[in-house]
mmCIF file of C-alpha atoms in Angstrom:
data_model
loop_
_atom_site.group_PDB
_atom_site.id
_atom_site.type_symbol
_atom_site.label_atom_id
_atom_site.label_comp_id
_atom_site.label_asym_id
_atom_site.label_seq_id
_atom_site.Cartn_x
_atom_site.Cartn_y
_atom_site.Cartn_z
ATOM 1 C CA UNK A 1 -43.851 74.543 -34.462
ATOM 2 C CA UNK A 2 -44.407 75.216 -37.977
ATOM 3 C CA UNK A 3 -47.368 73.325 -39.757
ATOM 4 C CA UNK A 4 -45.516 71.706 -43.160
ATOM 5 C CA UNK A 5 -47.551 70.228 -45.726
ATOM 6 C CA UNK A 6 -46.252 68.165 -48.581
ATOM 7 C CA UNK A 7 -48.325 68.960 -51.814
ATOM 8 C CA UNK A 8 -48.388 66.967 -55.360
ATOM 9 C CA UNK A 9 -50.712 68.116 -58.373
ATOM 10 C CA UNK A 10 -54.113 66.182 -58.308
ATOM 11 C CA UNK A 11 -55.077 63.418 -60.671
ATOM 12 C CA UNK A 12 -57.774 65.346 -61.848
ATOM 13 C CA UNK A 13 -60.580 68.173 -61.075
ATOM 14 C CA UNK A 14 -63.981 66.466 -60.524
ATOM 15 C CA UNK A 15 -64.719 64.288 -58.105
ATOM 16 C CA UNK A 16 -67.957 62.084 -57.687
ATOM 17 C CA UNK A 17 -70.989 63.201 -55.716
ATOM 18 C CA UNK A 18 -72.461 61.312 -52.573
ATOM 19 C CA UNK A 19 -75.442 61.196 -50.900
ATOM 20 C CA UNK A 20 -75.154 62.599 -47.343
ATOM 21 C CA UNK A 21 -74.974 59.700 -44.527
ATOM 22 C CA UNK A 22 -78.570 58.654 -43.354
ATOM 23 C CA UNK A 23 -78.996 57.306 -40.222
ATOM 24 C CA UNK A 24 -80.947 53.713 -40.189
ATOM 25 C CA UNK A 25 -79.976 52.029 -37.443
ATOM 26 C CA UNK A 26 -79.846 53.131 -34.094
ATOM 27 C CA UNK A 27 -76.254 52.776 -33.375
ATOM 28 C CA UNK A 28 -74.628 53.966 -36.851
ATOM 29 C CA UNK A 29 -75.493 54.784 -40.821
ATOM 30 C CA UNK A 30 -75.833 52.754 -43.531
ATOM 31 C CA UNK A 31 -72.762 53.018 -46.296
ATOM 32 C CA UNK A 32 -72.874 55.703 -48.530
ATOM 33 C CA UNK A 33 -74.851 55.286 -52.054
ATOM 34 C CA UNK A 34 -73.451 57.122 -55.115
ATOM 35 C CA UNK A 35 -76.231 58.929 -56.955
ATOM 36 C CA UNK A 36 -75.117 57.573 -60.363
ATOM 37 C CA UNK A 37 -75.005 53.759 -59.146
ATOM 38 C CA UNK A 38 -78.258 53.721 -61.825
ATOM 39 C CA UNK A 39 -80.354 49.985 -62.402
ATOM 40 C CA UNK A 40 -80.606 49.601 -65.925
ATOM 41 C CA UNK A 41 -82.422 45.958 -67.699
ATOM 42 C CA UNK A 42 -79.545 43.346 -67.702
ATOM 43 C CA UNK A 43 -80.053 43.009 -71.460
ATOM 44 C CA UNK A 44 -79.445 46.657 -71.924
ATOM 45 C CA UNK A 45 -76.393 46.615 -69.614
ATOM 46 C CA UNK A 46 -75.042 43.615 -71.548
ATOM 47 C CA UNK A 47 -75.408 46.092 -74.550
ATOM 48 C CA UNK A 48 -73.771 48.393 -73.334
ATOM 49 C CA UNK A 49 -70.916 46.289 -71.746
ATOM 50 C CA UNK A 50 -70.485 44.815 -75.034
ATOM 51 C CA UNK A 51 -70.142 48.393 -76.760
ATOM 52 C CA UNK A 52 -67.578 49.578 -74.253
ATOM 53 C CA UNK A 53 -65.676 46.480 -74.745
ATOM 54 C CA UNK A 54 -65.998 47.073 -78.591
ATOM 55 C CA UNK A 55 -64.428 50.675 -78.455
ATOM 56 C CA UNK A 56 -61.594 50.098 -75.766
ATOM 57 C CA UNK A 57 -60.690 46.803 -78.382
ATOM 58 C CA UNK A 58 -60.667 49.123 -81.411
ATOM 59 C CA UNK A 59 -59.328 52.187 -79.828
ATOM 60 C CA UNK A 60 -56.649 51.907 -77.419
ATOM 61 C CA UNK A 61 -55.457 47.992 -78.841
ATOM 62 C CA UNK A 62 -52.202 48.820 -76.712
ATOM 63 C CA UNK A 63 -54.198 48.072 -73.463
ATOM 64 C CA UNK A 64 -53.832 44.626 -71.469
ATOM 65 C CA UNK A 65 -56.449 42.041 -71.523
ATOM 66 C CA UNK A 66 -57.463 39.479 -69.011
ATOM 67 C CA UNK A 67 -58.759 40.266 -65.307
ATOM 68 C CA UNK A 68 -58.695 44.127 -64.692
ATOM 69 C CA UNK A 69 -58.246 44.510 -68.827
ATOM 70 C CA UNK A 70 -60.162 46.006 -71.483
ATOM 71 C CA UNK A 71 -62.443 43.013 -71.973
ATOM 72 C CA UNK A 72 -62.816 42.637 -68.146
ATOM 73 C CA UNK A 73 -67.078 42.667 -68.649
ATOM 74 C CA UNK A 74 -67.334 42.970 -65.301
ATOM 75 C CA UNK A 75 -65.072 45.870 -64.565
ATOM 76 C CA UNK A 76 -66.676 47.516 -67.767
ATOM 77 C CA UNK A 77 -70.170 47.072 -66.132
ATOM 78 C CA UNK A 78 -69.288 48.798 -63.047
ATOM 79 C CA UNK A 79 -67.595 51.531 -64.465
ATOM 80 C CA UNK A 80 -70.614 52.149 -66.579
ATOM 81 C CA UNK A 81 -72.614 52.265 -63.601
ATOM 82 C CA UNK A 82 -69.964 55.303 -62.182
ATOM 83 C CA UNK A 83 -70.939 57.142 -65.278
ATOM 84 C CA UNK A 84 -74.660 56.531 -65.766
ATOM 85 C CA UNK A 85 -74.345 54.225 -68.312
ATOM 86 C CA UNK A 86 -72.854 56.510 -70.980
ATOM 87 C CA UNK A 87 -70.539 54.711 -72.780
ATOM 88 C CA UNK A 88 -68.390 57.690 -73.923
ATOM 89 C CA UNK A 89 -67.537 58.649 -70.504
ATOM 90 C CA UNK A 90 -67.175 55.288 -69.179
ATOM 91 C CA UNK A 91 -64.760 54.413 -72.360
ATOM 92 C CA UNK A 92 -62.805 57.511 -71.581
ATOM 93 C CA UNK A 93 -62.608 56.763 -67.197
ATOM 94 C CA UNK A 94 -62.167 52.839 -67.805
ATOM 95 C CA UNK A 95 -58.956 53.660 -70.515
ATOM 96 C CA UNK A 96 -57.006 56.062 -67.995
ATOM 97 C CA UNK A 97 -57.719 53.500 -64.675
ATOM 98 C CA UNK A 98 -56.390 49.911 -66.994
ATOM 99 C CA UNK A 99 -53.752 52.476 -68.096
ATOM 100 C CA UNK A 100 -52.750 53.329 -64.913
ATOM 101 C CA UNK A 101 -52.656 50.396 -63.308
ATOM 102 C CA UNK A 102 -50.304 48.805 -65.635
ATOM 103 C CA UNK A 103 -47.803 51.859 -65.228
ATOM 104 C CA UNK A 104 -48.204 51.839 -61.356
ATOM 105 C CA UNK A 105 -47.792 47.891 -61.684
ATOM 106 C CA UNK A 106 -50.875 46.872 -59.437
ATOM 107 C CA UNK A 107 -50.210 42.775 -60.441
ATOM 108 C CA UNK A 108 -47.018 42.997 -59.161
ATOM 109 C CA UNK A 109 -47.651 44.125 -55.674
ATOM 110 C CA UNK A 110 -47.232 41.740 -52.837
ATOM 111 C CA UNK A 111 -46.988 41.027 -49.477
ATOM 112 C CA UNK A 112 -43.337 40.769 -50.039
ATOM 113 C CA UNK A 113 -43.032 44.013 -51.812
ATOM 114 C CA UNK A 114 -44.724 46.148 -49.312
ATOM 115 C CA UNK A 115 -42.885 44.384 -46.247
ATOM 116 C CA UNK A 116 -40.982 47.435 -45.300
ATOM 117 C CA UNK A 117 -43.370 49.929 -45.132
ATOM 118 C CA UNK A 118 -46.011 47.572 -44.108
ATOM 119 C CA UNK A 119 -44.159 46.762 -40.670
ATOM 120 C CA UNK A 120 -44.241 50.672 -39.456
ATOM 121 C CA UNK A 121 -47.880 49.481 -38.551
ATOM 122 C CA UNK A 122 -49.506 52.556 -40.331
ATOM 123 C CA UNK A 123 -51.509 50.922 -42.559
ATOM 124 C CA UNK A 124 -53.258 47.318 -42.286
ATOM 125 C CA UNK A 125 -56.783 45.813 -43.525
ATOM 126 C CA UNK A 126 -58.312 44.450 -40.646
ATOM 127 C CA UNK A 127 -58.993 41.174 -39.897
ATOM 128 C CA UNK A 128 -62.971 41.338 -39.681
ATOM 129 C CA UNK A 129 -65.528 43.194 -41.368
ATOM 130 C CA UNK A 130 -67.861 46.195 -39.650
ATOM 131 C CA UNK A 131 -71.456 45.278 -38.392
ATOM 132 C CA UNK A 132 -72.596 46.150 -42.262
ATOM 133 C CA UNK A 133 -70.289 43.753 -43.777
ATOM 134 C CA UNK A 134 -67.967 45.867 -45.161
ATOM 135 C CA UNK A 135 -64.001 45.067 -45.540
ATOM 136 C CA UNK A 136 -62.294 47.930 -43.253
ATOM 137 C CA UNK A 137 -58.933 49.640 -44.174
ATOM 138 C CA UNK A 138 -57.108 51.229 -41.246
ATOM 139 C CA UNK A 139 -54.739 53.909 -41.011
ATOM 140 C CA UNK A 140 -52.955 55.098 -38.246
ATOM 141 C CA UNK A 141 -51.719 58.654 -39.225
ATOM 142 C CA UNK A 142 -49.247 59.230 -36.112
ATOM 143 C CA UNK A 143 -47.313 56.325 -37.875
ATOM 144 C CA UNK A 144 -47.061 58.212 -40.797
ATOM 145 C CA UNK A 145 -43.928 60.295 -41.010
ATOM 146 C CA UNK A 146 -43.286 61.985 -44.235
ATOM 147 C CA UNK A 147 -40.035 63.392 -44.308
ATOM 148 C CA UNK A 148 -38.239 60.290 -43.454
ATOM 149 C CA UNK A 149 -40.367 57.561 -45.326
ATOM 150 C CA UNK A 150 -40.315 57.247 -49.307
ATOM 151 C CA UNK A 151 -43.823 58.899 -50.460
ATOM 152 C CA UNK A 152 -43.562 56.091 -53.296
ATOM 153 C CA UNK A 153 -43.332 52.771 -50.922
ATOM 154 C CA UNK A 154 -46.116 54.981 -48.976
ATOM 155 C CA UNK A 155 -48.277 54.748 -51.582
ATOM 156 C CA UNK A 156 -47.497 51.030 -53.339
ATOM 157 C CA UNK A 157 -48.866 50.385 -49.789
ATOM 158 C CA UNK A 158 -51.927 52.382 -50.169
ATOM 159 C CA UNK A 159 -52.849 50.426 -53.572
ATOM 160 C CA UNK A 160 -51.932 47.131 -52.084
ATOM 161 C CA UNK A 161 -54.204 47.116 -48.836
ATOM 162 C CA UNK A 162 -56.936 49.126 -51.185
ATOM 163 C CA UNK A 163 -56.379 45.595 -53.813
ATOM 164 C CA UNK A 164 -56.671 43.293 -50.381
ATOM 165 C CA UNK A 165 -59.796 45.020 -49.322
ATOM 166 C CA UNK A 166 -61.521 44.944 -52.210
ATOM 167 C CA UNK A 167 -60.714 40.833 -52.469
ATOM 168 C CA UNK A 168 -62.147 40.584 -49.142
ATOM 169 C CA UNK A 169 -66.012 41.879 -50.014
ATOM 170 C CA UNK A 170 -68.376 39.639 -49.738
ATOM 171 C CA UNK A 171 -71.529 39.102 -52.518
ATOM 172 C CA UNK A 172 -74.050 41.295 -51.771
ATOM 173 C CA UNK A 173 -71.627 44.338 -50.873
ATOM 174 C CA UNK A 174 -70.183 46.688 -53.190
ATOM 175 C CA UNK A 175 -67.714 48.592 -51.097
ATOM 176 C CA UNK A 176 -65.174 49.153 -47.847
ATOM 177 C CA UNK A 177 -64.627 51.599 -44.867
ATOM 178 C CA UNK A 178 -61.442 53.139 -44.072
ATOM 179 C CA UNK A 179 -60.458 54.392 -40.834
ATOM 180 C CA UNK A 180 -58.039 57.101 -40.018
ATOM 181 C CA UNK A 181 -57.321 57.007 -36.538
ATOM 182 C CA UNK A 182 -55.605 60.765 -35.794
ATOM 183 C CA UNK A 183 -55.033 60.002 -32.271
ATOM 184 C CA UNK A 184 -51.736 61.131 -31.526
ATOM 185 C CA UNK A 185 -51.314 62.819 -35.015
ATOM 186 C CA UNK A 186 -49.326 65.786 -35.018
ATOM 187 C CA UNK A 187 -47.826 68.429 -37.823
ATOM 188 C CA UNK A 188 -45.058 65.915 -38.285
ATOM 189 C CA UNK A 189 -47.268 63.284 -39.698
ATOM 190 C CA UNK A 190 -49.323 66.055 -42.105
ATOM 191 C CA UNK A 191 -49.157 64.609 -46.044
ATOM 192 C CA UNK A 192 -51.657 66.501 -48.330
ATOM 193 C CA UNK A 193 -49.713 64.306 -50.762
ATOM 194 C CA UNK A 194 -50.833 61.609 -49.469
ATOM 195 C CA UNK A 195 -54.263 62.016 -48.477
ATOM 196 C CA UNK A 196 -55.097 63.731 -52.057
ATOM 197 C CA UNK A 197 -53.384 60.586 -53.503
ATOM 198 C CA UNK A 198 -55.739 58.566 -51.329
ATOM 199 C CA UNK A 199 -59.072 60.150 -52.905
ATOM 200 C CA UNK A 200 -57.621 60.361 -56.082
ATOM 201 C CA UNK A 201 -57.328 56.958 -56.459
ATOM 202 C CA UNK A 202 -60.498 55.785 -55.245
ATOM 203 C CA UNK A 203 -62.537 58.337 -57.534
ATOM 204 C CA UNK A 204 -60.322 57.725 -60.374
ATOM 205 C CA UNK A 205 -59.519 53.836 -60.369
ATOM 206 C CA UNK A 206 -61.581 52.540 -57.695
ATOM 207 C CA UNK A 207 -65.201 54.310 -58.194
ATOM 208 C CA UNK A 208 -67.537 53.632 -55.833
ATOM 209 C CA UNK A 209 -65.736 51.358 -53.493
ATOM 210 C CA UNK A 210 -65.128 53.268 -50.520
ATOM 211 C CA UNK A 211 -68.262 53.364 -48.902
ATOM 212 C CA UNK A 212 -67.372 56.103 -45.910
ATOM 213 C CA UNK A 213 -64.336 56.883 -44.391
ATOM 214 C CA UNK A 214 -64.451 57.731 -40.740
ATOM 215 C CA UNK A 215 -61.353 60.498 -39.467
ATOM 216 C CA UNK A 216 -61.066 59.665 -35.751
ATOM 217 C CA UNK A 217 -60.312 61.680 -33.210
ATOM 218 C CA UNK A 218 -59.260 64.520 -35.094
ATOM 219 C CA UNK A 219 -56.903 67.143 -33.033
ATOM 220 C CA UNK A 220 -56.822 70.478 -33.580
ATOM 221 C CA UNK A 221 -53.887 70.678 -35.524
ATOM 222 C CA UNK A 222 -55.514 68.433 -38.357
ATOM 223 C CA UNK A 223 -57.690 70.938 -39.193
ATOM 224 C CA UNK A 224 -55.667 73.209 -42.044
ATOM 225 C CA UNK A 225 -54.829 70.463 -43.651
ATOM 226 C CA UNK A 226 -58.475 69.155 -43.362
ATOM 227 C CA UNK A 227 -59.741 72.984 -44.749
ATOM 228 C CA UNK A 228 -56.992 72.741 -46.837
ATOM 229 C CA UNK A 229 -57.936 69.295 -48.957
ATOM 230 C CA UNK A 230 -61.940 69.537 -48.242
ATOM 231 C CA UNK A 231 -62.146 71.969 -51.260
ATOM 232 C CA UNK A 232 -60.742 69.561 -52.887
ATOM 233 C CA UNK A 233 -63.215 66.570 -52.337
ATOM 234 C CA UNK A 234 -65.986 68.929 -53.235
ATOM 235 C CA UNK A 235 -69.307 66.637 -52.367
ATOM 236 C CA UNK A 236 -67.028 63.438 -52.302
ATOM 237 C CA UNK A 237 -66.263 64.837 -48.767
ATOM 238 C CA UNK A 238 -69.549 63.655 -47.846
ATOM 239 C CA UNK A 239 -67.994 60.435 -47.374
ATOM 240 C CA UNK A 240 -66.031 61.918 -44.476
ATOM 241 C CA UNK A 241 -67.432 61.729 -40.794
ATOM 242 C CA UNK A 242 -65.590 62.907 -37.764
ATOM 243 C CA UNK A 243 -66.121 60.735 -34.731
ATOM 244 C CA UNK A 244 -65.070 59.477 -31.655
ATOM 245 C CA UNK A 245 -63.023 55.927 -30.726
ATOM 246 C CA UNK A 246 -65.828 54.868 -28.744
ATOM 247 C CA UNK A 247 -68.569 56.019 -31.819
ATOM 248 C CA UNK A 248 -66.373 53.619 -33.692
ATOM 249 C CA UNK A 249 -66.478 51.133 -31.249
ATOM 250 C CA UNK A 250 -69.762 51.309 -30.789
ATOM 251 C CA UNK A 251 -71.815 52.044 -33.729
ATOM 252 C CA UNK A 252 -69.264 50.140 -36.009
ATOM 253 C CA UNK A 253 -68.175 46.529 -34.300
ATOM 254 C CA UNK A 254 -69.077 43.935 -32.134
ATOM 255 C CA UNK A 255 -66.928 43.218 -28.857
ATOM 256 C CA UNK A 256 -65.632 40.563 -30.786
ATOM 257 C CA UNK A 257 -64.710 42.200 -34.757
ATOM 258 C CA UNK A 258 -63.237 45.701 -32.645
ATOM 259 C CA UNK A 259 -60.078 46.190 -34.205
ATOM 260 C CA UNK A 260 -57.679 45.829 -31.261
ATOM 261 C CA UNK A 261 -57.001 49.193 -31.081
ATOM 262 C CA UNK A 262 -60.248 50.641 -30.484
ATOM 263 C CA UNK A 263 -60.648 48.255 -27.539
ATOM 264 C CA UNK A 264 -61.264 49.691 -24.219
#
């Protein structure tokens, strides 16, 4: 059987660097942290926050305001962190991802709106968090067929559970882990489009919240698409470890937060 891919041109070249995973606990590693989350002095931050806020105002006066806006101080501050605290590079990140959202209409996704796709079971956030405390996405990739589903209600659904996550962490945490069960995947459920889509997004619009992302139980035929993308990641593939369901199990959940299909 022929391997097909489905291929769409990336957001963008560069993606960010990670740390590789560090083992401090005996049954799993600690989440990934970005070498340019940077402390700074909270009055120097503010500063800084305040001179962000200043430019996006003066320079792109098209852009929304309110919650996820250009005066959103607290988006501002952490995509400052993302780019070391320079301002120019933060102005010019921050403008694209408030940009984007409002063309990919993010506020008007819903539960409702993603019903369709949502009830092929190939995507879900799951109901408890992992033994670090850390919202988990799931995919299930031998769900995922796609020549007969609609690559755009594929990835409204992506955005959504990413948005759901993300409302889920708790204070203290800073990102989520996604799961990509392959078991059972074969060449009909290979997407580059998708899967470039997937770290496109969370370099571009969602720095720094997906912690690790665990590929599980890869097969052999995942692997050309896997050599195919990982060029792609460059060092943000770092954030990619290959395990086993019972690693998962194991090292990642209690017998009680074990997402039900990971059970024994």
């Amino acid at each position: 059987m022929a391997f097909q891919l489905f291929f769409r041109p990336p957001l963008g070249s560069h993606f960010v660097k990670a740390t590789p995973l560090v083992a401090n606990k005996p049954h799993g590693y600690s989440s990934l942290c970005i070498r340019n989350c940077v402390a700074m002095d909270p009055q120097k931050s503010q500063k800084l926050v305040l001179d962000v806020k200043e430019r996006l105002e003066k320079e792109y006066t098209d852009l929304p305001v309110g919650r996820n806006g250009r005066d959103d101080e607290e988006m501002i501050l952490w995509f400052l962190k993302d780019r070391k605290f320079s301002v120019d590079d933060a102005v010019s990140k921050l403008h694209k991802a408030i940009r984007w959202r409002r063309e990919f209409g993010v506020t008007n996704l819903s539960e409702e709106s993603v019903k369709s796709i949502a009830e092929t079971g190939k995507a879900y956030v799951h109901d408890n968090f992992d033994v670090y405390g850390r919202p988990v996405l799931i995919v299930d990739a031998s769900k995922h067929f796609p020549q007969k589903q609609d690559p755009d209600e594929d990835e409204k659904l992506c955005v959504f559970l990413i948005e759901k996550a993300l409302s889920r962490i708790p204070a203290g945490k800073q990102d989520i882990l996604g799961i990509i069960d392959l078991r059972g995947f074969g060449t009909e459920n290979a997407d580059l489009k998708f899967l470039t889509f997937l770290f496109d997004v969370f370099y571009y619009y969602y720095p720094r919240r997906l912690g690790q992302v665990l590929f599980v139980e890869a097969p052999f035929v995942f692997k050309p698409l896997w050599q195919l993308v990982k060029p792609m990641l460059k060092q943000y593939a770092s954030l990619a470890r290959f395990c086993s369901g019972k690693e998962v199990r194991e090292e990642y959940f209690t017998e009680e937060t074990v997402p039900a299909s990971f059970r024994k």
